Amino acid sequence: MKKTTIALGLSVALAGCSTTTSPVATTQSIVDAISTSVQVTYVVNQKLEGDAAATCKQLGAEWAACQEATIQLTNSGSAIESADWEIYFHSIRRILEVRSPEFTIEHINGDLHKITPTAEFKGFDANSTVDVNFIAEYWSLFETDVMPRYYVTAENAQPKVISNTDTEDMSQIITPLTGENLKRHAGDNNIVMNANTRFDTNEATSQLSAASIANKIIPTPVWQDDKVTGFADLSAGIYINAPAMKQSSLDAVTQRFENFGVNVAGSYPVNITIAPQQLINEFAKSGGYTLEISDAGTEVLAFDNAGALYALQSIASLIPSDFSSNKRIPQVSVKDAPNFEYRGMEVDIARNFHSKESLLRLLDQMSAYKMNKFHLHLTDDEGWRLAIPGLPELTDVGAKRCHDLEEKTCLLPQLGSGPTSDNRGTGYLTKADYIELVQYAQARNIEVIPEIDMPAHARAGVVAMEARYNKYKDSDIEKATEYRLTDPDDKSVYTTIQFYNDGILNPCMDSTYNFIGKVIAEVQAMHQAAGQPLKTWHMGGDEAKNIHLGNGFEQTGGTTGWKGDKDLTKESMPWAKSPQCVAQIAADDNLETPHDLGPMFVKKVANIIAAAGIEKTQLWQDGLKGVDAKDLPLTAVANVWETLYWGGANTSNHMTEKGFEVVQSHPDYLYFDFPYEVNSKERGYYWATRYTDSKKVFKFSPNNLPQNAETSKDRDGNNFNIKGDTQNRGYNGISGQLWSETVRTDSQFEYMVYPRILPLAERAWHKASWELDYVKDREFKGGETTFVDANKQQSAWNQFANIIGQRELAKIDKTGVQYRLPVPGGKIESGKLITNVAFPGLEVQYSTDLGSTWTTWTKPVDVTTAELRTVSPDGKRFSRITSVK
């Protein structure tokens, strides 16, 4: 049979036509054919360990860890003989070596790579597969290690996404991960979750009666009189009498009552009095309140507006999920106040943008559970997400991604965004959007803390200001250089952890500080317009002194002991070969090496912040290396993000010793971009831990960090020890973090945050009865010591899990939040199916016909195999399906 060919190349195309065919049309037809006919499959063949690890070490892999992988290109259509094309793809793993002579793989910048055919490539035969074999660094243990939206392009052609990669379902691209490819190495003792192992994990949690949890408020109050019984009838609706409350706060909580079906124009009285002088002891602080609910009415005594708001949220917490048929709430007597002043949630909208609507939903839920700090990560290498008046390039260029390799109109595609500007990597908050967010937060007693990350993680701003420079350099050089962030003569060579070589702004240029002052002033003006003075400026500061080691990169020593980062030598550090920095070091007696430029930068920016009248600056802990609190003109807050098993427990205390306020942000417990469970179908990075589920967050002890060694494992599922080596001077708070490298959509964002934010709020507000007081030099040894009352901790979790499963998720359903439903556990014992679920009260369904029909599981049933899923209380959504046999 004659073989049909498509787009053979310009010469063949011309030979077959009587009229001239343009190169554009020819190369475009190649691109179109590949994008529609060629499918991509990513195969993780094997990780290289044991004797094979020598290959990894030889190739420069960090920790001698690497894997063999294949990108399969399968042509399901007619033959394509042209080699005039390139395929761009996103890889979060460095490509160390290509083992297919038909192709080269070139690293562009960040995670963007390019596959190019060599002279040995003979084309795509019809209905055939060609393999691109390579060695990649580290491991690939979750499907989301592979990014979507591979795209093909050619000279003079519009790039097109390869059709089967235009998906958020990574199982459509990557072959199933099985066996040893589910573990990092031989010492990885994590339990891989399936129906059986999940059943075993859930077995300690049992369903409680609805009556036993009806009067329980979350987050748990400091004191509640358990002797109070009875119910208050709200069938006639409520009337809130709160003359001293801010109307915006009253409106916010009233909206929540209405969402639950409560008539707020009724007759049952809820009287709010704000009288700080009447509250004493631990209740006499912001957010403190007393609450008395009786059949005749409710009385609230609040320390301040925040306390009044939180008292009303406690009443809302008691509203049953079936309020439409059960219009009453328990009578309670409560005295309450927060454990921590800082109860926060950080959201990264820079790596991938998340809509204003999703952020407003988050603020609603934060307020519902008494959280008060919204840390908004607005900028990073991959995006600038806030419009700044006078600097339109920040969003015209820095908020967009597209296939412009010169980056004159947009940033490079990253993190699965694809080549066109209408992608999930594009987007920003307008000035009006940001003001609306701040106003919304202010009404809910939430402080917005904007973060403009610098000096590292600044590439979006750097590229945008280069675009501004190029716009004005020929007409107004003063304007062109006014806010420039990079020294054009800097020959420094470095590679960041995210594989960028040009994303760190220069700390030795006046224009850098002009830019910082301009941005601070504009954001401060937005806060003033919103009615919430800008109290805290987060300058980031992380990873400015770290590079990735390996093949083709500077080799240095001095491990920091976490995340595989290495301290830079004088020669390989950013700015080492910047003429402006060389001159500044020579002229300043306080500067000896480029290492000293980081602390210098922090001090200079702190002075700008203080001069603006802002009370605090906040940084990631490594940004404060080489800086003492006494060196700064304002209060400095450190987000401590070091893993506990690598020393983070003592890092928090060391930071307080230096005079910094500390917000616990440890990734092994509080990073919500990490998977919920050890299962390849889950989403997220996992460099600090293989999983963080709601129970793990609940069991975290933020007040006494060493005790966590008794109640959790390290990232490989092994025991670890912690000995507190210094005094605990107290911490300012706790924060959850949602980084967005693998989180592209709003539904993914909400899946990752909820319901983990509920136990986060519990730990931020309430000091648990099982949390021990810190004792210097006491050592907690996982698997050996038993200082923590594990029975008391499990009992507390059992109650909390029942409240979530029987009440809270049904109420969150009403808000439209797309939270994660736990995948059920299941076993077949003696031929009968038994199931359970992490949050008792949720419905579990089973199917014996591969999902064609589903039946609610209520008791053991005869089956040989089954599919299981959990159902949301409103019946509209389902968990991931799991098989049991």
Short mmCIF file of N, CA and C in Angstrom, two decimals, residues 9-148:
data_model
loop_
_atom_site.label_atom_id
_atom_site.label_comp_id
_atom_site.label_asym_id
_atom_site.label_seq_id
_atom_site.Cartn_x
_atom_site.Cartn_y
_atom_site.Cartn_z
N GLY A 9 8.34 19.04 3.85
CA GLY A 9 9.33 20.11 3.87
C GLY A 9 9.11 21.01 2.68
N LEU A 10 9.79 22.12 2.65
CA LEU A 10 9.55 23.13 1.64
C LEU A 10 9.80 22.62 0.23
N SER A 11 10.92 21.91 0.00
CA SER A 11 11.24 21.48 -1.36
C SER A 11 10.22 20.51 -1.89
N VAL A 12 9.78 19.55 -1.06
CA VAL A 12 8.78 18.58 -1.49
C VAL A 12 7.45 19.27 -1.74
N ALA A 13 7.11 20.20 -0.88
CA ALA A 13 5.84 20.90 -1.04
C ALA A 13 5.82 21.69 -2.35
N LEU A 14 6.93 22.34 -2.67
CA LEU A 14 7.00 23.12 -3.90
C LEU A 14 6.91 22.22 -5.12
N ALA A 15 7.56 21.04 -5.04
CA ALA A 15 7.57 20.14 -6.18
C ALA A 15 6.18 19.65 -6.51
N GLY A 16 5.33 19.59 -5.57
CA GLY A 16 4.00 19.05 -5.79
C GLY A 16 2.96 20.11 -6.09
N CYS A 17 3.36 21.35 -6.27
CA CYS A 17 2.40 22.43 -6.48
C CYS A 17 2.77 23.22 -7.72
N SER A 18 1.77 23.70 -8.43
CA SER A 18 2.03 24.51 -9.61
C SER A 18 2.22 25.97 -9.27
N THR A 19 1.80 26.34 -8.02
CA THR A 19 1.98 27.71 -7.56
C THR A 19 2.92 27.72 -6.37
N THR A 20 3.49 28.86 -6.06
CA THR A 20 4.45 28.97 -4.98
C THR A 20 3.76 28.75 -3.63
N THR A 21 4.38 27.91 -2.77
CA THR A 21 3.89 27.67 -1.41
C THR A 21 4.84 28.35 -0.43
N SER A 22 4.30 29.17 0.46
CA SER A 22 5.16 29.94 1.36
C SER A 22 5.73 29.06 2.45
N PRO A 23 6.92 29.41 2.97
CA PRO A 23 7.49 28.66 4.09
C PRO A 23 6.58 28.64 5.29
N VAL A 24 5.83 29.76 5.52
CA VAL A 24 4.94 29.82 6.68
C VAL A 24 3.89 28.73 6.60
N ALA A 25 3.27 28.61 5.42
CA ALA A 25 2.22 27.60 5.26
C ALA A 25 2.79 26.21 5.44
N THR A 26 4.01 25.98 4.91
CA THR A 26 4.61 24.65 4.98
C THR A 26 4.95 24.27 6.41
N THR A 27 5.67 25.12 7.13
CA THR A 27 6.03 24.79 8.50
C THR A 27 4.81 24.73 9.39
N GLN A 28 3.80 25.57 9.10
CA GLN A 28 2.58 25.52 9.91
C GLN A 28 1.86 24.18 9.73
N SER A 29 1.89 23.64 8.51
CA SER A 29 1.23 22.36 8.30
C SER A 29 1.94 21.24 9.06
N ILE A 30 3.25 21.35 9.20
CA ILE A 30 4.00 20.38 10.00
C ILE A 30 3.57 20.48 11.46
N VAL A 31 3.55 21.69 11.96
CA VAL A 31 3.15 21.91 13.35
C VAL A 31 1.74 21.41 13.60
N ASP A 32 0.83 21.73 12.69
CA ASP A 32 -0.56 21.29 12.84
C ASP A 32 -0.67 19.77 12.85
N ALA A 33 0.10 19.13 11.95
CA ALA A 33 0.03 17.67 11.87
C ALA A 33 0.55 17.02 13.14
N ILE A 34 1.67 17.51 13.65
CA ILE A 34 2.23 16.92 14.87
C ILE A 34 1.31 17.17 16.06
N SER A 35 0.75 18.37 16.16
CA SER A 35 -0.09 18.70 17.32
C SER A 35 -1.35 17.86 17.38
N THR A 36 -1.86 17.43 16.22
CA THR A 36 -3.11 16.66 16.20
C THR A 36 -2.90 15.16 16.09
N SER A 37 -1.79 14.72 15.47
CA SER A 37 -1.61 13.30 15.19
C SER A 37 -0.64 12.61 16.14
N VAL A 38 0.25 13.38 16.77
CA VAL A 38 1.26 12.78 17.63
C VAL A 38 0.82 12.89 19.09
N GLN A 39 0.84 11.78 19.79
CA GLN A 39 0.50 11.77 21.22
C GLN A 39 1.77 11.58 22.05
N VAL A 40 1.79 12.23 23.20
CA VAL A 40 2.92 12.14 24.12
C VAL A 40 2.57 11.18 25.25
N THR A 41 3.49 10.29 25.56
CA THR A 41 3.38 9.45 26.76
C THR A 41 4.69 9.55 27.52
N TYR A 42 4.60 9.86 28.80
CA TYR A 42 5.78 9.96 29.65
C TYR A 42 5.89 8.68 30.46
N VAL A 43 7.03 8.04 30.38
CA VAL A 43 7.24 6.76 31.06
C VAL A 43 8.40 6.89 32.04
N VAL A 44 8.14 6.60 33.31
CA VAL A 44 9.21 6.49 34.29
C VAL A 44 9.65 5.04 34.28
N ASN A 45 10.83 4.77 33.73
CA ASN A 45 11.28 3.39 33.59
C ASN A 45 11.76 2.81 34.92
N GLN A 46 12.73 3.49 35.52
CA GLN A 46 13.22 3.03 36.81
C GLN A 46 14.07 4.11 37.45
N LYS A 47 14.10 4.12 38.76
CA LYS A 47 15.04 4.98 39.45
C LYS A 47 16.37 4.24 39.55
N LEU A 48 17.45 4.98 39.54
CA LEU A 48 18.78 4.37 39.58
C LEU A 48 19.30 4.48 41.01
N GLU A 49 19.47 3.34 41.65
CA GLU A 49 19.99 3.31 43.01
C GLU A 49 20.92 2.12 43.16
N GLY A 50 21.49 1.96 44.32
CA GLY A 50 22.46 0.90 44.52
C GLY A 50 23.68 1.12 43.63
N ASP A 51 24.13 0.10 42.96
CA ASP A 51 25.30 0.22 42.09
C ASP A 51 25.03 1.20 40.95
N ALA A 52 23.78 1.25 40.49
CA ALA A 52 23.44 2.13 39.37
C ALA A 52 23.52 3.60 39.75
N ALA A 53 23.53 3.90 41.06
CA ALA A 53 23.60 5.29 41.48
C ALA A 53 24.91 5.95 41.07
N ALA A 54 25.92 5.13 40.76
CA ALA A 54 27.19 5.69 40.28
C ALA A 54 26.98 6.48 39.00
N THR A 55 26.03 6.03 38.18
CA THR A 55 25.70 6.78 36.96
C THR A 55 25.17 8.15 37.32
N CYS A 56 24.29 8.21 38.30
CA CYS A 56 23.72 9.50 38.73
C CYS A 56 24.82 10.43 39.23
N LYS A 57 25.71 9.88 40.04
CA LYS A 57 26.79 10.69 40.59
C LYS A 57 27.69 11.21 39.48
N GLN A 58 27.99 10.35 38.51
CA GLN A 58 28.85 10.74 37.40
C GLN A 58 28.22 11.86 36.59
N LEU A 59 26.90 11.84 36.48
CA LEU A 59 26.20 12.86 35.71
C LEU A 59 25.94 14.13 36.52
N GLY A 60 26.35 14.14 37.79
CA GLY A 60 26.21 15.34 38.61
C GLY A 60 24.89 15.47 39.32
N ALA A 61 24.16 14.37 39.47
CA ALA A 61 22.87 14.43 40.15
C ALA A 61 23.05 14.67 41.64
N GLU A 62 22.26 15.58 42.17
CA GLU A 62 22.29 15.85 43.61
C GLU A 62 21.93 14.58 44.37
N TRP A 63 22.67 14.29 45.44
CA TRP A 63 22.46 13.11 46.27
C TRP A 63 22.59 11.82 45.45
N ALA A 64 23.22 11.88 44.30
CA ALA A 64 23.38 10.72 43.42
C ALA A 64 22.03 10.05 43.16
N ALA A 65 21.00 10.86 42.96
CA ALA A 65 19.65 10.36 42.74
C ALA A 65 19.18 10.73 41.35
N CYS A 66 18.81 9.72 40.56
CA CYS A 66 18.29 10.00 39.23
C CYS A 66 17.42 8.86 38.75
N GLN A 67 16.86 9.02 37.58
CA GLN A 67 15.90 8.07 37.05
C GLN A 67 16.08 7.95 35.54
N GLU A 68 15.75 6.80 35.01
CA GLU A 68 15.63 6.62 33.57
C GLU A 68 14.19 6.88 33.18
N ALA A 69 13.99 7.71 32.15
CA ALA A 69 12.65 8.04 31.70
C ALA A 69 12.61 8.10 30.18
N THR A 70 11.40 8.04 29.65
CA THR A 70 11.20 8.08 28.20
C THR A 70 10.00 8.95 27.88
N ILE A 71 10.18 9.81 26.90
CA ILE A 71 9.03 10.50 26.30
C ILE A 71 8.73 9.78 24.99
N GLN A 72 7.60 9.12 24.95
CA GLN A 72 7.19 8.41 23.74
C GLN A 72 6.34 9.34 22.87
N LEU A 73 6.69 9.40 21.60
CA LEU A 73 5.94 10.20 20.63
C LEU A 73 5.30 9.24 19.64
N THR A 74 4.00 9.09 19.76
CA THR A 74 3.26 8.12 18.96
C THR A 74 2.44 8.83 17.89
N ASN A 75 2.72 8.53 16.64
CA ASN A 75 1.99 9.11 15.52
C ASN A 75 0.83 8.19 15.16
N SER A 76 -0.38 8.65 15.38
CA SER A 76 -1.57 7.85 15.07
C SER A 76 -2.14 8.17 13.70
N GLY A 77 -1.46 9.07 12.96
CA GLY A 77 -1.96 9.45 11.65
C GLY A 77 -1.01 9.06 10.54
N SER A 78 -1.05 9.81 9.46
CA SER A 78 -0.19 9.56 8.32
C SER A 78 1.26 9.90 8.66
N ALA A 79 2.18 9.39 7.87
CA ALA A 79 3.60 9.61 8.13
C ALA A 79 3.94 11.10 8.06
N ILE A 80 4.86 11.49 8.91
CA ILE A 80 5.37 12.87 8.94
C ILE A 80 6.88 12.78 8.84
N GLU A 81 7.42 13.14 7.70
CA GLU A 81 8.84 12.92 7.47
C GLU A 81 9.71 14.11 7.82
N SER A 82 9.11 15.25 8.06
CA SER A 82 9.90 16.45 8.31
C SER A 82 10.60 16.40 9.66
N ALA A 83 11.79 16.98 9.72
CA ALA A 83 12.51 17.20 10.97
C ALA A 83 12.57 18.68 11.31
N ASP A 84 11.77 19.48 10.61
CA ASP A 84 11.78 20.93 10.82
C ASP A 84 10.76 21.30 11.89
N TRP A 85 11.00 20.89 13.11
CA TRP A 85 10.09 21.18 14.21
C TRP A 85 10.85 21.11 15.52
N GLU A 86 10.24 21.64 16.54
CA GLU A 86 10.77 21.57 17.91
C GLU A 86 9.60 21.34 18.85
N ILE A 87 9.79 20.53 19.84
CA ILE A 87 8.78 20.34 20.87
C ILE A 87 9.30 20.91 22.19
N TYR A 88 8.53 21.82 22.75
CA TYR A 88 8.86 22.41 24.05
C TYR A 88 8.02 21.71 25.13
N PHE A 89 8.66 21.48 26.26
CA PHE A 89 7.94 20.85 27.36
C PHE A 89 8.51 21.34 28.68
N HIS A 90 7.74 21.10 29.73
CA HIS A 90 8.10 21.57 31.07
C HIS A 90 8.57 20.39 31.90
N SER A 91 9.74 20.52 32.47
CA SER A 91 10.26 19.46 33.34
C SER A 91 10.78 20.08 34.63
N ILE A 92 10.25 19.60 35.75
CA ILE A 92 10.74 20.07 37.06
C ILE A 92 11.97 19.29 37.47
N ARG A 93 12.36 18.30 36.67
CA ARG A 93 13.58 17.54 36.91
C ARG A 93 14.62 17.91 35.86
N ARG A 94 15.85 18.17 36.29
CA ARG A 94 16.92 18.47 35.33
C ARG A 94 17.17 17.26 34.44
N ILE A 95 17.32 17.49 33.16
CA ILE A 95 17.67 16.43 32.22
C ILE A 95 19.21 16.33 32.21
N LEU A 96 19.72 15.19 32.66
CA LEU A 96 21.16 15.03 32.82
C LEU A 96 21.84 14.46 31.58
N GLU A 97 21.14 13.61 30.86
CA GLU A 97 21.74 12.98 29.69
C GLU A 97 20.64 12.47 28.77
N VAL A 98 20.82 12.67 27.46
CA VAL A 98 19.89 12.13 26.46
C VAL A 98 20.51 10.86 25.88
N ARG A 99 19.71 9.79 25.81
CA ARG A 99 20.23 8.50 25.35
C ARG A 99 19.59 8.05 24.05
N SER A 100 19.00 8.97 23.34
CA SER A 100 18.45 8.68 22.01
C SER A 100 19.16 9.58 21.02
N PRO A 101 20.00 9.02 20.14
CA PRO A 101 20.79 9.85 19.22
C PRO A 101 19.95 10.63 18.22
N GLU A 102 18.65 10.27 18.11
CA GLU A 102 17.80 11.00 17.16
C GLU A 102 17.38 12.37 17.67
N PHE A 103 17.65 12.65 18.96
CA PHE A 103 17.13 13.88 19.54
C PHE A 103 18.15 14.52 20.48
N THR A 104 18.01 15.82 20.63
CA THR A 104 18.69 16.55 21.69
C THR A 104 17.61 17.17 22.58
N ILE A 105 17.95 17.37 23.84
CA ILE A 105 17.08 18.11 24.75
C ILE A 105 17.88 19.28 25.30
N GLU A 106 17.37 20.46 25.11
CA GLU A 106 18.05 21.69 25.54
C GLU A 106 17.24 22.36 26.66
N HIS A 107 17.95 22.74 27.71
CA HIS A 107 17.30 23.51 28.77
C HIS A 107 17.24 24.97 28.34
N ILE A 108 16.05 25.56 28.36
CA ILE A 108 15.87 26.95 27.95
C ILE A 108 16.05 27.87 29.17
N ASN A 109 15.13 27.80 30.11
CA ASN A 109 15.22 28.54 31.37
C ASN A 109 14.08 28.06 32.27
N GLY A 110 14.32 28.07 33.57
CA GLY A 110 13.31 27.56 34.47
C GLY A 110 13.04 26.11 34.18
N ASP A 111 11.77 25.75 34.02
CA ASP A 111 11.45 24.35 33.72
C ASP A 111 11.25 24.10 32.22
N LEU A 112 11.43 25.11 31.39
CA LEU A 112 11.19 24.98 29.95
C LEU A 112 12.37 24.30 29.26
N HIS A 113 12.06 23.23 28.51
CA HIS A 113 13.04 22.47 27.75
C HIS A 113 12.58 22.32 26.31
N LYS A 114 13.52 21.96 25.43
CA LYS A 114 13.20 21.82 24.02
C LYS A 114 13.78 20.52 23.46
N ILE A 115 12.93 19.75 22.80
CA ILE A 115 13.36 18.55 22.07
C ILE A 115 13.54 18.94 20.60
N THR A 116 14.72 18.63 20.06
CA THR A 116 15.00 18.92 18.66
C THR A 116 15.50 17.65 17.97
N PRO A 117 14.97 17.33 16.79
CA PRO A 117 15.48 16.17 16.06
C PRO A 117 16.90 16.41 15.56
N THR A 118 17.71 15.35 15.52
CA THR A 118 19.04 15.43 14.93
C THR A 118 18.99 14.87 13.51
N ALA A 119 20.13 14.82 12.88
CA ALA A 119 20.20 14.28 11.51
C ALA A 119 19.82 12.81 11.47
N GLU A 120 19.88 12.13 12.60
CA GLU A 120 19.55 10.70 12.63
C GLU A 120 18.04 10.44 12.70
N PHE A 121 17.26 11.48 12.93
CA PHE A 121 15.82 11.30 12.99
C PHE A 121 15.28 11.10 11.58
N LYS A 122 14.51 10.04 11.37
CA LYS A 122 14.01 9.69 10.04
C LYS A 122 12.51 9.94 9.87
N GLY A 123 11.92 10.68 10.81
CA GLY A 123 10.52 11.01 10.69
C GLY A 123 9.62 10.10 11.51
N PHE A 124 8.34 10.47 11.54
CA PHE A 124 7.32 9.68 12.22
C PHE A 124 6.61 8.82 11.18
N ASP A 125 6.86 7.54 11.22
CA ASP A 125 6.08 6.66 10.36
C ASP A 125 4.63 6.65 10.81
N ALA A 126 3.75 6.28 9.88
CA ALA A 126 2.34 6.16 10.25
C ALA A 126 2.17 5.09 11.31
N ASN A 127 1.33 5.41 12.30
CA ASN A 127 0.98 4.45 13.35
C ASN A 127 2.21 3.82 14.00
N SER A 128 3.13 4.68 14.41
CA SER A 128 4.37 4.19 15.02
C SER A 128 4.77 5.09 16.17
N THR A 129 5.74 4.61 16.96
CA THR A 129 6.21 5.34 18.13
C THR A 129 7.71 5.50 18.07
N VAL A 130 8.18 6.71 18.39
CA VAL A 130 9.61 6.93 18.58
C VAL A 130 9.83 7.32 20.03
N ASP A 131 10.97 6.92 20.58
CA ASP A 131 11.27 7.15 21.99
C ASP A 131 12.37 8.19 22.15
N VAL A 132 12.16 9.08 23.11
CA VAL A 132 13.20 10.00 23.55
C VAL A 132 13.61 9.52 24.93
N ASN A 133 14.72 8.83 25.02
CA ASN A 133 15.20 8.26 26.28
C ASN A 133 16.20 9.21 26.94
N PHE A 134 16.10 9.35 28.26
CA PHE A 134 16.99 10.28 28.95
C PHE A 134 17.10 9.91 30.42
N ILE A 135 18.09 10.51 31.06
CA ILE A 135 18.28 10.42 32.51
C ILE A 135 17.87 11.75 33.11
N ALA A 136 16.99 11.70 34.09
CA ALA A 136 16.55 12.91 34.78
C ALA A 136 16.93 12.82 36.25
N GLU A 137 17.11 13.96 36.87
CA GLU A 137 17.52 14.01 38.27
C GLU A 137 16.36 13.62 39.20
N TYR A 138 16.73 13.14 40.37
CA TYR A 138 15.79 12.81 41.43
C TYR A 138 14.83 11.69 41.01
N TRP A 139 13.58 11.80 41.49
CA TRP A 139 12.58 10.76 41.32
C TRP A 139 11.32 11.36 40.70
N SER A 140 10.43 10.53 40.24
CA SER A 140 9.09 10.95 39.84
C SER A 140 8.13 9.97 40.48
N LEU A 141 7.50 10.40 41.58
CA LEU A 141 6.70 9.51 42.41
C LEU A 141 5.22 9.82 42.36
N PHE A 142 4.87 10.98 41.85
CA PHE A 142 3.47 11.37 41.70
C PHE A 142 3.24 11.79 40.26
N GLU A 143 2.04 11.59 39.77
CA GLU A 143 1.75 11.91 38.38
C GLU A 143 1.96 13.39 38.08
N THR A 144 1.77 14.25 39.08
CA THR A 144 1.90 15.68 38.84
C THR A 144 3.36 16.13 38.75
N ASP A 145 4.31 15.20 38.88
CA ASP A 145 5.70 15.55 38.55
C ASP A 145 5.83 15.86 37.06
N VAL A 146 4.91 15.35 36.27
CA VAL A 146 4.89 15.61 34.83
C VAL A 146 3.93 16.77 34.56
N MET A 147 4.38 17.72 33.77
CA MET A 147 3.58 18.90 33.48
C MET A 147 2.85 18.74 32.14
N PRO A 148 1.67 19.33 32.02
CA PRO A 148 0.92 19.23 30.76
C PRO A 148 1.39 20.24 29.71
#
